[in-house]
Structures are given as C-alpha cells and as structure tokens.
Coordinates of C-alpha atoms and ligand atoms in Angstrom, one line a residue:
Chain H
X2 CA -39.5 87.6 12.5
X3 CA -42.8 88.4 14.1
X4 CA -43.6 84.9 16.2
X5 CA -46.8 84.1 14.2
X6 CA -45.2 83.5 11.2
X7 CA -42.2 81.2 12.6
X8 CA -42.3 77.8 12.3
X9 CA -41.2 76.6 15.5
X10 CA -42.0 79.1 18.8
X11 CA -40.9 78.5 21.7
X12 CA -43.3 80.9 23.8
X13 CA -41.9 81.5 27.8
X14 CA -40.6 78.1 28.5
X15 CA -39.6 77.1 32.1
X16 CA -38.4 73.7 33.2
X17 CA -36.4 72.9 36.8
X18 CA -34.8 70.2 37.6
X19 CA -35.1 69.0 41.3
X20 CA -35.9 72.5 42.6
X21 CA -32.9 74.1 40.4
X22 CA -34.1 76.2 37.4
X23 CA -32.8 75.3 34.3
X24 CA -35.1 77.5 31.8
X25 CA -36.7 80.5 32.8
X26 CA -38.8 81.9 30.8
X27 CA -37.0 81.0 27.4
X28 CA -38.9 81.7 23.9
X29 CA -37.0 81.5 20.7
X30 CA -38.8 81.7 17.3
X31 CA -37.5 79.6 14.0
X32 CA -38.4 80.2 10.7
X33 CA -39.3 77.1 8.1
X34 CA -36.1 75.8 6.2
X35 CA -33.9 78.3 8.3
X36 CA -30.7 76.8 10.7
X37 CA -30.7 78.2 14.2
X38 CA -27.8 78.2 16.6
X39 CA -28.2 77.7 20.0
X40 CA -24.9 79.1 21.8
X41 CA -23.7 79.2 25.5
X42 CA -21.5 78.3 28.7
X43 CA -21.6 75.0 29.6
X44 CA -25.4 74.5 31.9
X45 CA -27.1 77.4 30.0
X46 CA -30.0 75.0 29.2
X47 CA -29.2 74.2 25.7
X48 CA -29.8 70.4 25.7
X49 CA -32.8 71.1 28.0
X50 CA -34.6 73.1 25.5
X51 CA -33.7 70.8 22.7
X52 CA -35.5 67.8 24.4
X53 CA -38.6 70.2 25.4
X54 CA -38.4 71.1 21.7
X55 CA -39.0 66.8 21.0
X56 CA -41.7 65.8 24.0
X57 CA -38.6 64.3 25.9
X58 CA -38.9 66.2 29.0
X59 CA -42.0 68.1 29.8
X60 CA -42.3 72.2 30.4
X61 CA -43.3 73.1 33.8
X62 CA -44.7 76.2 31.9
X63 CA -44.9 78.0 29.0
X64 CA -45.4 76.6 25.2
X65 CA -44.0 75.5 22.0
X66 CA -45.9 75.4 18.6
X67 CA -44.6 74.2 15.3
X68 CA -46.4 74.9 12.0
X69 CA -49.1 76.3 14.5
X70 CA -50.7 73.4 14.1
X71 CA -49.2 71.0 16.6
X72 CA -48.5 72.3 20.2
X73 CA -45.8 69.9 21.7
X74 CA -46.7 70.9 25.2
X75 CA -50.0 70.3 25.3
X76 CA -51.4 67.8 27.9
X77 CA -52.9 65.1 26.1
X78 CA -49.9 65.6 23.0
X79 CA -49.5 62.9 20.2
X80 CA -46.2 62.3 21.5
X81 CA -45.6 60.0 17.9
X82 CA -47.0 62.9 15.6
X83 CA -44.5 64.7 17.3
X84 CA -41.7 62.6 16.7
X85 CA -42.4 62.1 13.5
X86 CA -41.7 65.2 12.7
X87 CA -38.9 66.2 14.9
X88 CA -35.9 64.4 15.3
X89 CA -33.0 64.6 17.7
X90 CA -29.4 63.8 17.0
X91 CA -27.3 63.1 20.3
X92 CA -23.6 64.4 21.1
X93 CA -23.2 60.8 22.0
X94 CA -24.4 58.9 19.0
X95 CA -26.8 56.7 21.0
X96 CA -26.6 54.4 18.4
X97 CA -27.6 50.9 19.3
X98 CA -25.1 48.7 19.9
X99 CA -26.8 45.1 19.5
X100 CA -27.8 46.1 16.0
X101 CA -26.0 46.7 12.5
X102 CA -25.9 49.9 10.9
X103 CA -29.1 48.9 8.3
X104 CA -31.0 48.1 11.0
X105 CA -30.5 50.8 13.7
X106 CA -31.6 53.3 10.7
X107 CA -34.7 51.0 9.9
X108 CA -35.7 50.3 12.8
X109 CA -37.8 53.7 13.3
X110 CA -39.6 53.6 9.6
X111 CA -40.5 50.0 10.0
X112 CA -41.4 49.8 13.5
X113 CA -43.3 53.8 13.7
X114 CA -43.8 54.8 10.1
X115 CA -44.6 51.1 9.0
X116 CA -43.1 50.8 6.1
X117 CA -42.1 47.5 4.3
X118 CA -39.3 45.8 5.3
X119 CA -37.8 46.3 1.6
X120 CA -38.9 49.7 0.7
X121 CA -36.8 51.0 4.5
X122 CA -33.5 49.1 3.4
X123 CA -33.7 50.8 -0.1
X124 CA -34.4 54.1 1.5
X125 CA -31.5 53.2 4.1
X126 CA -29.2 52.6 1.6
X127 CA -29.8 55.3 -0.6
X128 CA -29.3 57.7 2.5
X129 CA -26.1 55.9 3.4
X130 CA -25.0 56.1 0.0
X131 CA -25.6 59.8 0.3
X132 CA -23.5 59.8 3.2
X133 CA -20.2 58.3 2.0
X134 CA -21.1 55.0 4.4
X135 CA -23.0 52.6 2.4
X136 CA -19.8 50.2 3.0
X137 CA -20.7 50.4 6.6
X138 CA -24.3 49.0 6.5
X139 CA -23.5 46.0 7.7
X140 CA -21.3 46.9 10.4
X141 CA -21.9 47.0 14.1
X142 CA -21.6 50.4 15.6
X143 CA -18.5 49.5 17.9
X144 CA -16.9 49.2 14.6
X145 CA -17.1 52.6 13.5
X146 CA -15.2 55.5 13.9
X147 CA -16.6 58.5 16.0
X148 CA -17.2 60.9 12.3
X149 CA -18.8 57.7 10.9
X150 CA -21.3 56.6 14.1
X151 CA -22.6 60.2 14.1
X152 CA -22.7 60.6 10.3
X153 CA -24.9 57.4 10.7
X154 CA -26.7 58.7 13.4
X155 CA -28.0 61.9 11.6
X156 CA -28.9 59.3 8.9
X157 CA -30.9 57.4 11.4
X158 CA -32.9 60.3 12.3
X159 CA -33.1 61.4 8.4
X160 CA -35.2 58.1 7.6
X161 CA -37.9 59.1 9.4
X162 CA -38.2 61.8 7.3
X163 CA -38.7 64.7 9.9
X164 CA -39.6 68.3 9.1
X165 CA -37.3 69.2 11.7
X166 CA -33.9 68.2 12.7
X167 CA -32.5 68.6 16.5
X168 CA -28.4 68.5 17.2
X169 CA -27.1 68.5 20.3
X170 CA -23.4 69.4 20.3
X171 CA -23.2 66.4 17.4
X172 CA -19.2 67.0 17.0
X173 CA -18.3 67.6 20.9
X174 CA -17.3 63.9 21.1
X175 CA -15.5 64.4 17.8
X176 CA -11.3 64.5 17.2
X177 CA -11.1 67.5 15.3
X178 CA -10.2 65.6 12.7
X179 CA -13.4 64.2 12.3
X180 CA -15.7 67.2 12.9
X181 CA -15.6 68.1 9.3
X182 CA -17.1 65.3 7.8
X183 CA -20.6 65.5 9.9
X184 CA -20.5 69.8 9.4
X185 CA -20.4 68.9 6.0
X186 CA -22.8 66.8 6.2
X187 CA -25.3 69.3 8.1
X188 CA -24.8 71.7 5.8
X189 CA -25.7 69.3 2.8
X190 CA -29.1 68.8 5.1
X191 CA -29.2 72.9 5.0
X192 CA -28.9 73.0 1.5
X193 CA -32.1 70.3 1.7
X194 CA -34.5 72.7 2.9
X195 CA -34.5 71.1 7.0
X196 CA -35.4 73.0 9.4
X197 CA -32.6 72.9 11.6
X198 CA -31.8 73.7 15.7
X199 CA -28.5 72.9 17.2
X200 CA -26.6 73.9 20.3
X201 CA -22.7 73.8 18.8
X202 CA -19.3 74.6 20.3
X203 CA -18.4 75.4 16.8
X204 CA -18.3 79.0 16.4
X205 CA -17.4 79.1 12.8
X206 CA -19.5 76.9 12.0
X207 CA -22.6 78.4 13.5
X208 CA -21.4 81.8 11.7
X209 CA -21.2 80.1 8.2
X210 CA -24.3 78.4 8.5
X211 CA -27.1 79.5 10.9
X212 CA -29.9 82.0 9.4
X213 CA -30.1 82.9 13.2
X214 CA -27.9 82.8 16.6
X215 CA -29.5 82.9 19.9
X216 CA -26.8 83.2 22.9
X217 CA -28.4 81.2 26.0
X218 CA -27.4 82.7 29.2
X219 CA -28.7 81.1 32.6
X220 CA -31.8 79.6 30.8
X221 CA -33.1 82.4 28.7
X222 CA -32.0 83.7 25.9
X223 CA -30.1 87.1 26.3
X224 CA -29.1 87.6 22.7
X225 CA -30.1 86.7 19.6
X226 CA -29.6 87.9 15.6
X227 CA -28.3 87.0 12.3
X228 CA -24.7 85.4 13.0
X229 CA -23.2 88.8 11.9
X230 CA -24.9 90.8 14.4
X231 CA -24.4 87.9 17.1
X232 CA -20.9 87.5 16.6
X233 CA -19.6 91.2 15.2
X234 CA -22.0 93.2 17.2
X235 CA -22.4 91.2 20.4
X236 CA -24.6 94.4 22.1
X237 CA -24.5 92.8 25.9
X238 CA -21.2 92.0 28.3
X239 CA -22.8 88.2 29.2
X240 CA -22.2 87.5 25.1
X241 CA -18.9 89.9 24.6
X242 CA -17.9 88.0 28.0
X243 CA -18.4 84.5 26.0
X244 CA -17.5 84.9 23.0
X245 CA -14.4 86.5 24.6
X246 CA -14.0 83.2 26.3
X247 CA -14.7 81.0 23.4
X248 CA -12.2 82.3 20.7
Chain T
X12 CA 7.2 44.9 -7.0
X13 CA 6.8 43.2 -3.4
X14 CA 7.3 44.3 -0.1
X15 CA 10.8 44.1 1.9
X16 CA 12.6 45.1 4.6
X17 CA 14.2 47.5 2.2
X18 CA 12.1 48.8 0.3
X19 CA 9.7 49.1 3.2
X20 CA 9.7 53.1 3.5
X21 CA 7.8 55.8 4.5
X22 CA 9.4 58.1 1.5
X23 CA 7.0 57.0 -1.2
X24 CA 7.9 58.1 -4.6
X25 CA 7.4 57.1 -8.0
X26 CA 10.0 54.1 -7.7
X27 CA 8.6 53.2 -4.4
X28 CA 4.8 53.6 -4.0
X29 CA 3.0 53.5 -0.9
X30 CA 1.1 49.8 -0.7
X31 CA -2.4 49.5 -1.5
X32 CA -5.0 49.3 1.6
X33 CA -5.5 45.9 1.7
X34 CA -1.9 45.0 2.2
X35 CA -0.6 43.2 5.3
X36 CA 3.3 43.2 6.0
X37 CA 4.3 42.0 8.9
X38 CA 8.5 41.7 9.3
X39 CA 9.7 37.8 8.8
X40 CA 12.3 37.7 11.6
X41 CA 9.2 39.0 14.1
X42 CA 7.0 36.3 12.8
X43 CA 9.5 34.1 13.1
X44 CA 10.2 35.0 16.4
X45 CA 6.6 35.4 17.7
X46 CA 6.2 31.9 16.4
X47 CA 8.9 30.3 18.5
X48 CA 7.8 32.4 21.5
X49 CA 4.2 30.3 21.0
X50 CA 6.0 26.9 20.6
X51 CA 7.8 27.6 23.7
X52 CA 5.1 28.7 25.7
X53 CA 3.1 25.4 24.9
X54 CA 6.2 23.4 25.7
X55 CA 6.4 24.6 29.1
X56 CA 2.4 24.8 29.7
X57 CA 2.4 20.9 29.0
X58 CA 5.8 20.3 30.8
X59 CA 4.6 22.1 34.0
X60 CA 1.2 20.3 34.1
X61 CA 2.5 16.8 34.0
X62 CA 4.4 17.8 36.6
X63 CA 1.9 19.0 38.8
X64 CA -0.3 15.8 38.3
X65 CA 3.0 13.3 38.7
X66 CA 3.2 14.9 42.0
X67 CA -0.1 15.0 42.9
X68 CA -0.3 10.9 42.2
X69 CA 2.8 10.5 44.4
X70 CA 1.4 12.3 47.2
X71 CA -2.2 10.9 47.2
X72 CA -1.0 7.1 45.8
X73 CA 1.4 7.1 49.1
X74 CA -0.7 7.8 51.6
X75 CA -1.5 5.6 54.2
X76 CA -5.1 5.6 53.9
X77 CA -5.5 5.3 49.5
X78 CA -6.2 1.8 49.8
X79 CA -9.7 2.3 51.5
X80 CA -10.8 5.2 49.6
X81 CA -10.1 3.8 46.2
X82 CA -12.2 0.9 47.5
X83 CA -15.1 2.9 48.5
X84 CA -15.2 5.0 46.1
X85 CA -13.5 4.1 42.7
X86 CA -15.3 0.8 42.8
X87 CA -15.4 -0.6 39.3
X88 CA -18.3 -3.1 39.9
X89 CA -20.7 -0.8 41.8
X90 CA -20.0 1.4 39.1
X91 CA -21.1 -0.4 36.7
X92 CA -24.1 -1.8 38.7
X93 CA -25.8 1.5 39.0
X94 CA -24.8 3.3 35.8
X95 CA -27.8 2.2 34.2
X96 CA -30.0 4.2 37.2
X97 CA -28.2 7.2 36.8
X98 CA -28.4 6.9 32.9
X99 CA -31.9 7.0 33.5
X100 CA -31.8 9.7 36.2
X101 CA -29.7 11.8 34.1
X102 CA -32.5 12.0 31.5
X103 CA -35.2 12.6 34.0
X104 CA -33.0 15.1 34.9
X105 CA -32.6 16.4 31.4
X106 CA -36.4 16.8 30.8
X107 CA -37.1 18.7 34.1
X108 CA -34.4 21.1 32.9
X109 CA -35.8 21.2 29.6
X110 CA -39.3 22.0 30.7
X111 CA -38.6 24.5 33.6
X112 CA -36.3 26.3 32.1
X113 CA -38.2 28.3 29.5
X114 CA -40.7 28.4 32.2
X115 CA -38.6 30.0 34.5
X116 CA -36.9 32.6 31.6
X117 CA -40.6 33.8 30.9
X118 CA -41.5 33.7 34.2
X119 CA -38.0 36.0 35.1
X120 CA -38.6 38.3 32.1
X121 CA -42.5 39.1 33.0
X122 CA -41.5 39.8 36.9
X123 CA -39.0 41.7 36.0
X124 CA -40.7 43.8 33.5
X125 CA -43.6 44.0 35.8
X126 CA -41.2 45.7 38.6
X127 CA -40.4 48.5 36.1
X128 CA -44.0 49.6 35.2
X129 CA -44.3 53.3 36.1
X130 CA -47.9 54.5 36.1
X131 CA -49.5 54.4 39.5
X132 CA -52.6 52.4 38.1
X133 CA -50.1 49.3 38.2
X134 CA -49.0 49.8 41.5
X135 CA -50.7 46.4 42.3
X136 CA -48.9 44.8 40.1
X137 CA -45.5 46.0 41.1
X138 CA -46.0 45.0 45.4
X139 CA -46.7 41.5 44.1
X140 CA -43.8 40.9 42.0
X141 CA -41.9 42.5 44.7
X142 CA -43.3 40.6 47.1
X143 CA -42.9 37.3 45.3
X144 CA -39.1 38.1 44.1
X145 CA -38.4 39.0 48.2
X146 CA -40.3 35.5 49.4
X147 CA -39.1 33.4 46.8
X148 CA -35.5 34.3 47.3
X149 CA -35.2 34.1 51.0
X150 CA -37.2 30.6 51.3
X151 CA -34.4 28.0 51.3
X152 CA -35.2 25.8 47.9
X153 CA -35.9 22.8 49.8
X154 CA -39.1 25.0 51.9
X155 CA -40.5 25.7 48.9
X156 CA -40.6 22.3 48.2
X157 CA -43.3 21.5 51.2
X158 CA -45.7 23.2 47.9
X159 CA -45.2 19.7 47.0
X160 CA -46.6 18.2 50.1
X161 CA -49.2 21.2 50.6
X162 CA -51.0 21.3 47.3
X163 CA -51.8 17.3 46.7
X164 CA -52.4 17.3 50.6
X165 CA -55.9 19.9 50.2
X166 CA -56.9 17.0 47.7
X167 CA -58.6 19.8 45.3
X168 CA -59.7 18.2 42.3
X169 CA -58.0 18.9 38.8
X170 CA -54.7 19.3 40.8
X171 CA -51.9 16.7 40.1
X172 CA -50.5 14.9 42.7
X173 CA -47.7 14.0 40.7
X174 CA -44.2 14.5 42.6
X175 CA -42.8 15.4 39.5
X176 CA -45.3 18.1 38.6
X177 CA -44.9 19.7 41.6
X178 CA -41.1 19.6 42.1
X179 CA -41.1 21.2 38.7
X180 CA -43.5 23.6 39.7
X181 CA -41.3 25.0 42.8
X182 CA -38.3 24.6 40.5
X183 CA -40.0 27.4 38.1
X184 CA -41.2 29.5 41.6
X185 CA -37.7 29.5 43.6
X186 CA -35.5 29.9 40.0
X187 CA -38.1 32.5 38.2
X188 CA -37.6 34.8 41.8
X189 CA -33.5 34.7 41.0
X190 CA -34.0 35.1 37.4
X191 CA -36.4 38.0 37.9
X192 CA -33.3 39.8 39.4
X193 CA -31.2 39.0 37.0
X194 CA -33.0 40.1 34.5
X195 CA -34.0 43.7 36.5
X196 CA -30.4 44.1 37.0
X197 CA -29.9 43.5 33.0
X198 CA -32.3 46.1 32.5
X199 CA -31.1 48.7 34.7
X200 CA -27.6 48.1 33.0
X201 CA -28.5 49.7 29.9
X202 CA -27.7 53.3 29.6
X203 CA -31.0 55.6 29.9
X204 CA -29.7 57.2 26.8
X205 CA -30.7 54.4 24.5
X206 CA -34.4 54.7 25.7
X207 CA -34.2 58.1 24.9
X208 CA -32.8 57.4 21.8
X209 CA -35.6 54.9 21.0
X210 CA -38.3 57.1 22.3
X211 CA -37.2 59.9 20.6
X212 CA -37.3 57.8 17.5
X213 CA -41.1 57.5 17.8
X214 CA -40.8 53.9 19.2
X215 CA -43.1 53.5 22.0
X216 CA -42.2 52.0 25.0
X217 CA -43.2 48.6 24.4
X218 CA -41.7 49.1 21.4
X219 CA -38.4 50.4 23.1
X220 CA -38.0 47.7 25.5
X221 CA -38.7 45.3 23.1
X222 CA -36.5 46.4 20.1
X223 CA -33.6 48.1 22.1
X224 CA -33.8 47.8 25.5
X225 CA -34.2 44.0 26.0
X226 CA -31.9 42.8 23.7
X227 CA -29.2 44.3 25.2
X228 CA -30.2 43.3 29.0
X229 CA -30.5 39.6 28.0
X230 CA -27.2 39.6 26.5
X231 CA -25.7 41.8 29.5
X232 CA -26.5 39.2 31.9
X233 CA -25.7 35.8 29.5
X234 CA -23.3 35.2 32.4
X235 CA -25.3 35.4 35.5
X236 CA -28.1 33.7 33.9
X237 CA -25.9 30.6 33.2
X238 CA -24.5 30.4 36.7
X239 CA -28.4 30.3 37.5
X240 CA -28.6 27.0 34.8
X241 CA -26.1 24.9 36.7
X242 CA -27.7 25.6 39.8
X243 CA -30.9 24.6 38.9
X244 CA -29.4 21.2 37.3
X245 CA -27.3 20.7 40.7
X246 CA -30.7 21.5 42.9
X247 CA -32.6 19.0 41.0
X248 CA -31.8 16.2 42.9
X249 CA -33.5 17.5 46.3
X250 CA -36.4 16.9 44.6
X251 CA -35.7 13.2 45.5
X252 CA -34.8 14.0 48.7
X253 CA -38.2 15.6 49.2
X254 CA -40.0 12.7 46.9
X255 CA -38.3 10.0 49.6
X256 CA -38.8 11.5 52.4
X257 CA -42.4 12.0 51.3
X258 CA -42.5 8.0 50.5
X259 CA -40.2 7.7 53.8
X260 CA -38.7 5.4 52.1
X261 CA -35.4 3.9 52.9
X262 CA -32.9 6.0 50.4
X263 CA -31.3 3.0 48.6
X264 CA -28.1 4.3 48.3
X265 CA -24.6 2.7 47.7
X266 CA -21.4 4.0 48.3
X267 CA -20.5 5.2 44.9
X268 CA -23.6 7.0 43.9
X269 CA -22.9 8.9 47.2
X270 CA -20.3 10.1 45.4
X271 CA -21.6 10.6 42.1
X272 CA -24.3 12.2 42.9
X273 CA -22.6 16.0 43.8
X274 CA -20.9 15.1 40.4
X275 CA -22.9 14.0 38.1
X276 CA -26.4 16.2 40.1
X277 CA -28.5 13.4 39.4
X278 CA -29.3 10.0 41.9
X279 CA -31.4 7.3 40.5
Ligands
ATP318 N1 -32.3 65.1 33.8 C1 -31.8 66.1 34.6 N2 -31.8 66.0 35.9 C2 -31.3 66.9 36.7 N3 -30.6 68.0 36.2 C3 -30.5 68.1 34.9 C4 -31.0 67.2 34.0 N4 -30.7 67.6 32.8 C5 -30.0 68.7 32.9 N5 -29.9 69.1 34.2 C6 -29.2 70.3 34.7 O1 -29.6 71.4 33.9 C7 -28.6 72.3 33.6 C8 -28.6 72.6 32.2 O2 -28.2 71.4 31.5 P1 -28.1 71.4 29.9 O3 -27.7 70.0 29.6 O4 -29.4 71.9 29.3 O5 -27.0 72.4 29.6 P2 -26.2 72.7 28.3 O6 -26.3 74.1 27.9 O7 -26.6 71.7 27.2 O8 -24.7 72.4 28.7 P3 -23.5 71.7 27.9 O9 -23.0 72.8 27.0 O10 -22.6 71.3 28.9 O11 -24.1 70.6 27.1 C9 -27.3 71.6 34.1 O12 -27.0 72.3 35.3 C10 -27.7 70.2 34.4 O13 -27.0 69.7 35.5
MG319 MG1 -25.8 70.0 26.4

C-alpha cells in the first residue's frame, strides 16, 4: 500500500523518554476498514506509538496523518477532533470506578459529543445489548469480571463513535478463560468496517484477523506483511528470533 | 424436588438436576452452628465488659481522694446552673460550623486545584497558594487569630469589627490551608491512568477533573477531611479565649464548665 492512499500514516516517528529513545524513526501505514497488528518484545514501543497515534503523548519528530485531512502532530492540533475520531482501549480497563456502567459509557457523548441525556442511554444500551452486558448497566465496575469491564470498556470507546479504534494488549490482564469473549467481540467490530490498531500478545489471534502485521523491534518497525508472510515467512532473525520465543 | 444433604451432588443427571442460578444452600448443621458461634460470641463480649467497668468503679470509687473530685466536678447543681449557657454556646457553636465549613471546603478545593495548574502563565497563581497553604499551616491557630485584633484595629471603613466575623474569618484561613492539602493529596491519589482515560475520551481537562478526577479524590479523603471537622468544632472555643482576652475580661468560669468545656468544645 503506497502511503498516500492509507488511511492512517505514521511518517518517521521518534519519541524519547527522559533521554532514552523509545521510537526511532517508526512509520507504519493503515488502510481504511483494515485491522493492523502491532507485534513485539516487551519495551519495543508499542503502547508508545498507540498514544502518539491518539494526541496522548506528543512526537519529538516525525508525523502522522489520518484521512490526510487531519495531522495529529501538528502544533496547534484539535486535540477533541482528534479524539473524536480515534479512540483507545487500555490493557487495564481504566474504567471509572465512582461511576455505573451507563454512565462511564455516556459520559463521553454527553459531555464531548453533546448529545441528549436520553438519546446516549438508548445508544448505551443498544451497544451493551450488543455486547451480551445490558444486565450490567447498572453495575459499578468493581463488580464486574475482568472479560466484562473490558468488553464494557471497548463499548465505552464505541459510543463515541470513532472512525478508528486503538487496543492496547486489551486481553493481557485477561484469565485465558476470559480472552475469548472480548476477541470475539473485536472481531464483531472487524466485521463493522473499524478501522482497527492493536498491539496483542495473541498470536493467533493477530493471524486470524489482522489485514496487516508489523513486528516492532527497538522502536521501529523491522517487519511488516499480511499475517501469512509475517508469521510463515518471517524474512529477518529479530522476528524468527521472536516468534521463536513466543510460540 | 428440594435441596438436601443427599441429594446435594455434583453428578447431575436426569433424576438429579443441577439447581437453578438463583439458588442458595447453605448446610443446616453449619448454620446452626455459625449461629451458636454468634450467640456465644455476644455472650462473652457483654460478660467481659461489665466486668471491666465493675472493676473500674471499684478501683476509682475506693480511692482515697473520689470524694473531692466527684464534688468538683460531677456537681449536679452547677450543672444544672450553667447548662442553659452552654445550650446556647453549643448553638453559637453550631452556626460557626455551619457557616465556615462550606467556606473552608471551597476555599480547600480552589487552593488545591490552583497548586495543580501546569502552564507557566499561572505560575503566579501557583507561589501564592503555595505560599498561603505553607503560612497558614505553620501559624499556630490561635496567631492567626491576632487578624481579629489587626483588621478592626486599622479602623478601615466597611470592615466589621464583629468578633464573630472575624474568628470565623481565621477559622476559614487556618482550616482552608489544611483542607487544601487534603484535598491535593486526594488528587494526587488517583491513578494517572484515569486522566488519560478521560482525556483520551475527548473530555477536556476541566472536564476531566470535574467528571472523573474529583469525584474520586473527594471520596478518597472522606476520612481525613472528617478528622479536619472535629478539629475545627474543638478549636472553636479559642475564639473566646481570644474574644476575652480582647475584652480582658475576667473569664467567668466555674468548676464544671472547666470540665465540660474539652468535652462538649463549646464554653458559654
Ligand atoms: N511515560 C513514560 N515515561 C518514561 N518512560 C516510558 C514512558 N512510557 C513508556 N516508557 C518506556 O518506553 C519503553 C517502551 O514502552 P512501551 O510501553 O511503548 O512498550 P510496549 O511495547 O508497549 O511494551 P509491553 O509489551 O510491555 O506493553 C519502555 O522502556 C518504557 O519504560
Ligand atoms: Mg504496552
């Protein structure tokens, strides 16, 4: 995919933290409606370009476009428009904790988006009905189980109705029990027509459903392909090396 | 077909289906037992304490000097004599609370918010509520009280005089300095992470303080902030001290409300 015609592109990126180089130099392109993969040892960068993706940290250099229209690095960036139409989902949940389920999801479309009070509930509660967790609405987060506060927590970002959906390592925190209900639940978003990025420890997962694998090695990224070529035909020793390591 | 002992079973069949969710069985001979446990662990809470206070009477009721004290201080007709002035002391009392408190909670929350502002153009703002929190605590309550003597002293017209005006006044600058910090550390107790989460929401940062962040720092510090309540009813009262001292008037005071006063926090 040639990089003017992807949706989201990531053009040289670099971003240290306290002198200590996390990204050098990374550029990924993504094409609309496609799932992306971002693989790699633990520290390769992979959260770190996720939140430069969203406006949450800033580049030290480089760029990143979506839709060509909206350059997230930019000085003087809309850092709403941005978020309006990306949205991150946390390994952690991050849900908050002083408010029930209903409300963490409405709290984004009524307090950024502006809708009516009424019309975010019945758009919360369709989504959670979607979900398999509309008996959960008016539960506190403490009460739910790890599947279910992520599951709610993808919904939470889905009610703002973004163009693009972030996850970062959403099962890690998972029993493996659990990780099956929010893959299926990403790959119902697939299905949708999202454009999605994730960074995943799930390397079935990534195979089944990402359009594209990019394997991050020491803040750039070394390989990337279809999930046949990434996986099958691994062509450099860093990936073999990992994917070695992984399996 | 209920639920029993024996046909409790984890091999479910067609004879012996599993229970439905909702069901709750817990074995009769353990409630039974759990229940006897409870009886007998009120029996000997209550045994144990009258015991403690039967030997507590003996020891105090016997000793040589109980005759004197319980006339000093458990005097039944002083008692009575000055429990109309402390009635009326009480809700003096009450009021002061009742105004400086929500004066002190807003004046905590804005200090405290004002000590997190991050862009340099409010650096101004951030060395004075520093520097107010730093004075504020470290001045004993009752120097802050000489505001009370200082401000009606420069005689500048449209400010009150009015001892209670300005005991309340130093009430809501001493407490709002400890409340401040309270409030900061409530703050700085919630998890980065749910800023980030708010933020990356499209929340702005009002709007994250105020939706997510807040919330959770105010009920992170319920504790301390009580603890903060009670002292201010219990520091009250030296705002007679200072009001008599002021008069220099002789402190009227008899024996029991001596007494009464670190108990009840109120003097007439
Ligand atoms: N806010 C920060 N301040 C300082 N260092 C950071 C910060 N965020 C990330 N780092 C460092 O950047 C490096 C890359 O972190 P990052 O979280 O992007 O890795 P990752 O690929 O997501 O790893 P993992 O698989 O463990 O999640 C790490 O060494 C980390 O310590
Ligand atoms: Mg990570």
């Amino acid at each position: 995919m040639s990089k003017q015609d992807s949706y989201i592109c990531v053009d040289g990126i670099w971003k240290a933290f306290d002198g200590y180089p996390v990204l050098r130099g990374t550029s990924l392109a993504v094409a609309q409606h496609s799932a992306t993969a971002l693989i790699g040892a633990s520290g390769s960068g992979k959260s770190t370009l996720l939140r430069c993706i969203n406006a949450l940290e800033t580049v030290d250099a480089g760029s990143i476009m979506v839709n060509g229209d909206l350059d997230v690095t930019a000085f003087n960036v809309d850092l709403d428009a941005i978020r309006r139409r990306i949205e991150i989902v946390f390994q952690s949940y991050n849900l908050f904790p002083h408010m029930k389920v209903l409300d963490n999801i409405t709290l984004g479309p009524i307090r950024v988006l502006k809708k009516s009070q009424k019309d975010s509930k019945v758009a919360a509660m369709e989504l959670l009905t979607r979900f398999g967790l509309e008996s959960k609405a008016l539960d506190y987060p403490d009460r739910l189980s790890g599947g279910q506060a992520q599951r709610v927590a993808i919904v939470r970002a889905l009610a703002m109705e973004p163009e693009i959906l972030l996850f970062d390592e959403i099962t890690s925190a998972l029993d493996p029990m659990l990780v099956g209900e929010v893959l299926d639940s990403v790959r119902e978003l697939r299905a949708g027509g999202l454009t999605i990025v994730m960074a995943t420890h799930e390397m079935s997962f990534a195979k089944e459903i990402a359009d594209q694998v990019c394997f991050l090695h020491e803040g750039v990224v070394w390989e990337s392909g279809t999930a046949a070529e990434v996986f099958e035909r691994p062509l450099r020793a860093e990936t073999q090396g990992f994917l070695k390591r992984v399996h | 077909m209920g639920i029993s002992p024996s046909n409790f079973s984890y091999d479910y069949h067609v004879d012996n289906p599993a229970p439905d969710a909702e069901t709750v069985y817990v074995d009769p001979l353990r409630q039974a037992r759990s229940q006897k446990e409870a009886r007998q662990d009120a029996f000997i809470g209550i045994a144990s304490l009258l015991v403690f206070v039967a030997l507590v009477v003996l020891l105090v009721g016997r000793s040589s000097g109980w005759g004197t004290v319980a006339e000093t201080f458990f005097n039944r007709d002083q008692f009575s004599e000055s429990f109309p002035g402390l009635l009326q002391a009480f809700w003096l009392n009450v009021r002061i609370f009742l105004i400086a408190e929500p004066l002190i909670l807003i004046m905590g929350l804005l200090i405290a918010l004002a000590r997190t502002l991050k862009s340099p153009i409010f650096l101004p703002i951030r060395v004075l509520a520093t520097l107010y929190v730093d004075i504020f605590r470290g001045v004993p309550t009752i120097l802050a009280f000489l505001l009370g003597f200082g401000m009606p002293a420069l005689q500048l017209t449209g400010v009150p005089s009015d001892a209670i005006f300005w005991g309340t006044a130093t009430l809501v600058l001493s407490y709002g300095a400890y409340v401040a910090e309270v409030f900061r550390a409530g703050i700085g107790s919630v998890h980065p992470s749910q800023t980030m989460a708010a933020r990356s929401l499209g929340l702005s940062s009002l709007q994250s303080n105020r939706f997510v962040v807040l919330p959770q720092a105010v009920r992170n510090v319920t504790p301390p902030l009580l603890n903060d309540f009670i002292s201010l009813k219990k520091t009250r009262p030296s705002l007679q001290f200072w009001d008599q001292s002021r008069c220099y008037a002789e402190p009227k005071l008899t024996r029991l409300q001596t007494l009464i006063t670190p108990l009840m926090w109120v003097r007439p």
